[in-house]
Short mmCIF file of N, CA and C in Angstrom, two decimals:
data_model
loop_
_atom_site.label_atom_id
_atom_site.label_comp_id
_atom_site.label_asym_id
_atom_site.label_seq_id
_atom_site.Cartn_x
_atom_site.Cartn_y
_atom_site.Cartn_z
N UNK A 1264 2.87 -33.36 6.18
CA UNK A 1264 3.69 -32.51 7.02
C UNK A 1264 2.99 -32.33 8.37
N UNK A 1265 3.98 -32.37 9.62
CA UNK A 1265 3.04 -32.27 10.79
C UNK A 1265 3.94 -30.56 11.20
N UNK A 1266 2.46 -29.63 11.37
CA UNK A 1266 2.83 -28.49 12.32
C UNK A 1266 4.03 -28.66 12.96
N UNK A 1267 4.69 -27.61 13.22
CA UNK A 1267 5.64 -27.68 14.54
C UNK A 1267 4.74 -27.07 15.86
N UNK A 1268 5.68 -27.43 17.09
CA UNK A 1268 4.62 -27.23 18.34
C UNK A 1268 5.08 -26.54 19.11
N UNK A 1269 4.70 -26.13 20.21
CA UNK A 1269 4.71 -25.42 21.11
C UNK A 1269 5.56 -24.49 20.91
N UNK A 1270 6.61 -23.99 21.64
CA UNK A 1270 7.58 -22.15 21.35
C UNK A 1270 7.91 -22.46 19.68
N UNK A 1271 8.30 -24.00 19.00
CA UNK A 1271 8.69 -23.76 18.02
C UNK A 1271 7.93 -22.84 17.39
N UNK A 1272 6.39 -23.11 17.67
CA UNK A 1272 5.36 -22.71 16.38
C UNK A 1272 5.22 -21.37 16.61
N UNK A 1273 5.38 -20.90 17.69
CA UNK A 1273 5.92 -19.30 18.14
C UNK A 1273 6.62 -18.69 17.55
N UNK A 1274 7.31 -19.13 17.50
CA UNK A 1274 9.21 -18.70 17.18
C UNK A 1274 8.92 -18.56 15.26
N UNK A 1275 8.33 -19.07 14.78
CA UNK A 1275 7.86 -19.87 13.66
C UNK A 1275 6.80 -19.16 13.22
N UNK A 1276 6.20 -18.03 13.87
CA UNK A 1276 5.28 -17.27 13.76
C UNK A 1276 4.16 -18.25 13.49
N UNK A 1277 3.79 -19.33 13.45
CA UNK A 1277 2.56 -20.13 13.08
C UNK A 1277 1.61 -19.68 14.27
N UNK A 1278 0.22 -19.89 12.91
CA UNK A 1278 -0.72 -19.68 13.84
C UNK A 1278 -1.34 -20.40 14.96
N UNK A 1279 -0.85 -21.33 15.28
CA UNK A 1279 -1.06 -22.58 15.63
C UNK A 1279 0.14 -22.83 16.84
N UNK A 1280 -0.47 -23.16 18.23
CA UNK A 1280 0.62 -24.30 19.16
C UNK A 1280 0.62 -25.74 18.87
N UNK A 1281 -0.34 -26.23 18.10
CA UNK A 1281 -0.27 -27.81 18.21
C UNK A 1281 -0.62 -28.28 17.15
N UNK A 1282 -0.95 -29.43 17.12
CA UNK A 1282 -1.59 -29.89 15.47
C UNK A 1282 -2.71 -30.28 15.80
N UNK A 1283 -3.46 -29.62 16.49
CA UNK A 1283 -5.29 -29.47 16.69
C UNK A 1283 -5.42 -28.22 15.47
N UNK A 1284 -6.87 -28.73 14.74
CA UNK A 1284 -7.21 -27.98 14.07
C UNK A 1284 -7.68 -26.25 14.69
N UNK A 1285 -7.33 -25.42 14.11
CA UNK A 1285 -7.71 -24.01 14.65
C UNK A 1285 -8.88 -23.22 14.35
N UNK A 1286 -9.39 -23.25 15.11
CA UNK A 1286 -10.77 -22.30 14.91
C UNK A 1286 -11.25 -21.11 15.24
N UNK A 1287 -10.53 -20.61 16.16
CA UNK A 1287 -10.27 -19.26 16.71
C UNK A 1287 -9.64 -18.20 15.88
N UNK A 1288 -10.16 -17.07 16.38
CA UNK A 1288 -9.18 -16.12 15.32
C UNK A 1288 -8.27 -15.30 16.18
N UNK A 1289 -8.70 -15.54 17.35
CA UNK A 1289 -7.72 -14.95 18.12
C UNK A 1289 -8.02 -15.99 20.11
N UNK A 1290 -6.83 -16.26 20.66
CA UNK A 1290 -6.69 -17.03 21.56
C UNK A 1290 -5.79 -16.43 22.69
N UNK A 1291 -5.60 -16.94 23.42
CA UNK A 1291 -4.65 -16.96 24.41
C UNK A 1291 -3.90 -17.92 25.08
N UNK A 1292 -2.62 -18.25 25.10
CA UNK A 1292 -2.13 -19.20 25.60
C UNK A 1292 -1.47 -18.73 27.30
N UNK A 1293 -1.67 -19.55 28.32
CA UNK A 1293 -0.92 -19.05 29.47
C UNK A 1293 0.29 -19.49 29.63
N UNK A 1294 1.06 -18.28 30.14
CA UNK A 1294 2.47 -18.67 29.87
C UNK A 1294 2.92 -19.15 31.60
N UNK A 1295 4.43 -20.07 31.43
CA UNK A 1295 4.74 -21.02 32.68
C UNK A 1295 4.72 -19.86 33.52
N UNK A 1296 5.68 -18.75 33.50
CA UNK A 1296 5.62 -17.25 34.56
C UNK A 1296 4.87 -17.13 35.01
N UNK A 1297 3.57 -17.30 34.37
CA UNK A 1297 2.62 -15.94 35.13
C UNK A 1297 1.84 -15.24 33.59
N UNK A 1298 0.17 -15.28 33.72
CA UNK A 1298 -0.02 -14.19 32.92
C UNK A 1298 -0.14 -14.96 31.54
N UNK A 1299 -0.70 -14.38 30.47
CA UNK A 1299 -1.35 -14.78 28.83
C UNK A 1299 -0.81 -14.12 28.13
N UNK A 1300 -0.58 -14.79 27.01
CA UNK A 1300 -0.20 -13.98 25.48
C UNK A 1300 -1.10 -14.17 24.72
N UNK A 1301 -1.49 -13.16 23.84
CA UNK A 1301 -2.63 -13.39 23.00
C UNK A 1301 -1.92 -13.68 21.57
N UNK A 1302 -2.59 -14.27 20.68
CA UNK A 1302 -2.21 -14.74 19.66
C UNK A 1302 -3.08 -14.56 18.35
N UNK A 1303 -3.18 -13.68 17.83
CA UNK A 1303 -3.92 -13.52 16.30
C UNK A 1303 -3.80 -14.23 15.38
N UNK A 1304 -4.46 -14.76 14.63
CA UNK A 1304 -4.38 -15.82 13.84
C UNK A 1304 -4.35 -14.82 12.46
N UNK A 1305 -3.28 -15.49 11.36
CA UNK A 1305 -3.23 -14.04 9.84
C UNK A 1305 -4.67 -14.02 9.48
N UNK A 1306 -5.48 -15.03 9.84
CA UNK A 1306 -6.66 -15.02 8.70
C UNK A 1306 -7.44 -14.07 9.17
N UNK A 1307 -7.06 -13.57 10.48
CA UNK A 1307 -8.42 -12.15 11.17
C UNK A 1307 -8.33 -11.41 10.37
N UNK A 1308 -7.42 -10.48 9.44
CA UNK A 1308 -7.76 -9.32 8.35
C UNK A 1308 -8.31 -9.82 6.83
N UNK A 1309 -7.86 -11.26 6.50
CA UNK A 1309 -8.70 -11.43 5.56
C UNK A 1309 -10.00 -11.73 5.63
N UNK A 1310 -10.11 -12.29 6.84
CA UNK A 1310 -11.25 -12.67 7.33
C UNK A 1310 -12.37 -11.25 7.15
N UNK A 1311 -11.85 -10.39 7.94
CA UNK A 1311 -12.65 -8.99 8.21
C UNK A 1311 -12.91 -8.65 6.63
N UNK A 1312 -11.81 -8.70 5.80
CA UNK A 1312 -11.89 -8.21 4.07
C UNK A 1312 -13.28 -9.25 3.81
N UNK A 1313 -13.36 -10.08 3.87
CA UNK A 1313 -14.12 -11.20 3.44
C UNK A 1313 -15.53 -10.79 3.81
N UNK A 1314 -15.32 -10.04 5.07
CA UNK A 1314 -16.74 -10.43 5.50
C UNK A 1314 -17.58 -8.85 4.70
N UNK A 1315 -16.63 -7.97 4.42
CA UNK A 1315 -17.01 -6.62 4.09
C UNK A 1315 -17.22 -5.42 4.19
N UNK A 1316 -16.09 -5.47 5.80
CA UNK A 1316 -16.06 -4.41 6.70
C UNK A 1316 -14.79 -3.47 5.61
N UNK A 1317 -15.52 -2.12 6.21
CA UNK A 1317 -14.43 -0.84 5.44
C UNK A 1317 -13.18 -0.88 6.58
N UNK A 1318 -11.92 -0.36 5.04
CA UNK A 1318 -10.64 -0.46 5.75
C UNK A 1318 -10.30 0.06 6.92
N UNK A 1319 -11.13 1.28 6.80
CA UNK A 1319 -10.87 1.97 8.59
C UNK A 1319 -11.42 1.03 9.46
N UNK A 1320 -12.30 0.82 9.73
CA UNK A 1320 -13.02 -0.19 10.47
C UNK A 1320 -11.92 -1.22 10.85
N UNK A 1321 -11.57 -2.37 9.51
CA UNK A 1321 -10.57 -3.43 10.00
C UNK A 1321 -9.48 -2.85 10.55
N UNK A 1322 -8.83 -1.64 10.31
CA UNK A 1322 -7.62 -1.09 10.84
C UNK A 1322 -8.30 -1.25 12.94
N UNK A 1323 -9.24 -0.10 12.98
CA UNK A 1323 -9.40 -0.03 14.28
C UNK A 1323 -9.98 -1.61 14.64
N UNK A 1324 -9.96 -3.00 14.58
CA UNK A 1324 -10.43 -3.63 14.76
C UNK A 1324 -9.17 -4.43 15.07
N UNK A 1325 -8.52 -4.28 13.87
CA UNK A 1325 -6.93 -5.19 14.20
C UNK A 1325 -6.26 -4.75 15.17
N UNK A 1326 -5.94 -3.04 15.40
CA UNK A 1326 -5.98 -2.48 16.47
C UNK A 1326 -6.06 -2.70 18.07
N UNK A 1327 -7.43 -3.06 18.31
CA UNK A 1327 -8.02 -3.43 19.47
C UNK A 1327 -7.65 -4.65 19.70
N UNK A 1328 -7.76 -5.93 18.59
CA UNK A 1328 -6.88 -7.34 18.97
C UNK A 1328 -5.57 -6.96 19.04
N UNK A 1329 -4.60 -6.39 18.10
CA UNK A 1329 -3.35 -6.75 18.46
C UNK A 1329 -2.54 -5.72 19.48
N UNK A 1330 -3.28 -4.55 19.72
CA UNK A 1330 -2.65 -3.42 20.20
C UNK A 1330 -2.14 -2.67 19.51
N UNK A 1331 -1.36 -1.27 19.76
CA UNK A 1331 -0.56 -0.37 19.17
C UNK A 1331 0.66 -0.75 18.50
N UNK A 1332 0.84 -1.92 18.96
CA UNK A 1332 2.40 -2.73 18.49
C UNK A 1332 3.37 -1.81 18.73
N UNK A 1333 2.82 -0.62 19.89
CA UNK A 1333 4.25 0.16 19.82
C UNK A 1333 4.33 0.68 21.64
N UNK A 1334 5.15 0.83 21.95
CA UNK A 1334 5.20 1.62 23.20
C UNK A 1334 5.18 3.02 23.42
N UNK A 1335 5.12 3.44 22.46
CA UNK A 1335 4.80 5.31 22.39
C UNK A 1335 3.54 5.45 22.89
N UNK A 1336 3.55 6.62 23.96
CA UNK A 1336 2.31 6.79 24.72
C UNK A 1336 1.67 5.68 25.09
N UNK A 1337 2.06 4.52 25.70
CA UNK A 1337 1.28 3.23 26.43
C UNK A 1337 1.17 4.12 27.66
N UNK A 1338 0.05 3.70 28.82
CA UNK A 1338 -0.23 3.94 29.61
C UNK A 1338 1.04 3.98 31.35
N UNK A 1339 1.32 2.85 30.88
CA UNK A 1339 2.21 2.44 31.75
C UNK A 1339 3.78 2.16 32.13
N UNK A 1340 3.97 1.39 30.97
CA UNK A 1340 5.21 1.37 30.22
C UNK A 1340 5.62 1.82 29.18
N UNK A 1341 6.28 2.63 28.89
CA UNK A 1341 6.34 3.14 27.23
C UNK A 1341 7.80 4.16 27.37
N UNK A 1342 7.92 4.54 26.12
CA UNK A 1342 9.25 5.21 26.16
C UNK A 1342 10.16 6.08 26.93
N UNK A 1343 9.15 6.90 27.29
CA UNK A 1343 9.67 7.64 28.70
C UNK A 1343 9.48 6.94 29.82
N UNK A 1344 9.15 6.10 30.13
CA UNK A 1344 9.24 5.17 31.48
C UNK A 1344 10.56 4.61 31.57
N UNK A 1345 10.74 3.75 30.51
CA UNK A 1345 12.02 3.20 30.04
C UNK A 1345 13.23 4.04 30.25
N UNK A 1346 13.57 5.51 29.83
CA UNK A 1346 14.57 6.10 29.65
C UNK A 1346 14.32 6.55 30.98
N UNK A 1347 13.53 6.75 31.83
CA UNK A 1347 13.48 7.34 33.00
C UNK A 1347 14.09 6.14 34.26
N UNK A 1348 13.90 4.58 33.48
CA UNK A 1348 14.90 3.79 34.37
C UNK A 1348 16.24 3.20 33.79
N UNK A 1349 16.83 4.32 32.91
CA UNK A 1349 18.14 3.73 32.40
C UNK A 1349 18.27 3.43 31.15
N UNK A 1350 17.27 3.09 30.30
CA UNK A 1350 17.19 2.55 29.02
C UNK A 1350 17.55 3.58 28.09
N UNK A 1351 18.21 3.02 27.10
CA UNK A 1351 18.29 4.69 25.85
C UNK A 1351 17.74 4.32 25.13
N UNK A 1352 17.83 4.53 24.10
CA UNK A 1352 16.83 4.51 22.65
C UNK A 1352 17.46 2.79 21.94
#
């Protein structure tokens, strides 16, 4: 079976853009716009389980790679920014 590539493997949630082997646990790809997306690879929390870090720890660790995954209280953009230019819930 060959990987799928580029937005597919996005879209596809794979950890992977290409069918180069992956070694990173976390990367960045630059996008055509302007600017990077970062990309976590699943194996960073087993990885962290593996290595023998406590659950709080991997929590604030996954944290810091993936972000809040939420826009509540972001600095900049976040829920009340949004509704303050038109957006509703």
């Amino acid at each position: 079976m060959i990987a799928p590539t580029g937005t597919i493997g996005l879209l596809m949630d794979c950890d992977t853009t290409g069918v180069e082997p992956d070694f990173a646990l976390v990367k960045f790809k630059k996008l055509a716009g302007g600017g990077y997306f970062k990309i976590a690879n699943q194996s960073l929390r087993p990885a962290l389980v593996n290595l023998g870090y406590a659950p709080s720890e991997i929590n604030d660790m996954m944290k810091y790679v993936l972000g809040s995954l939420t826009l509540h209280d972001a600095p900049h953009i976040n829920t009340q920014s949004l509704k303050a230019g038109g957006l509703t819930d």
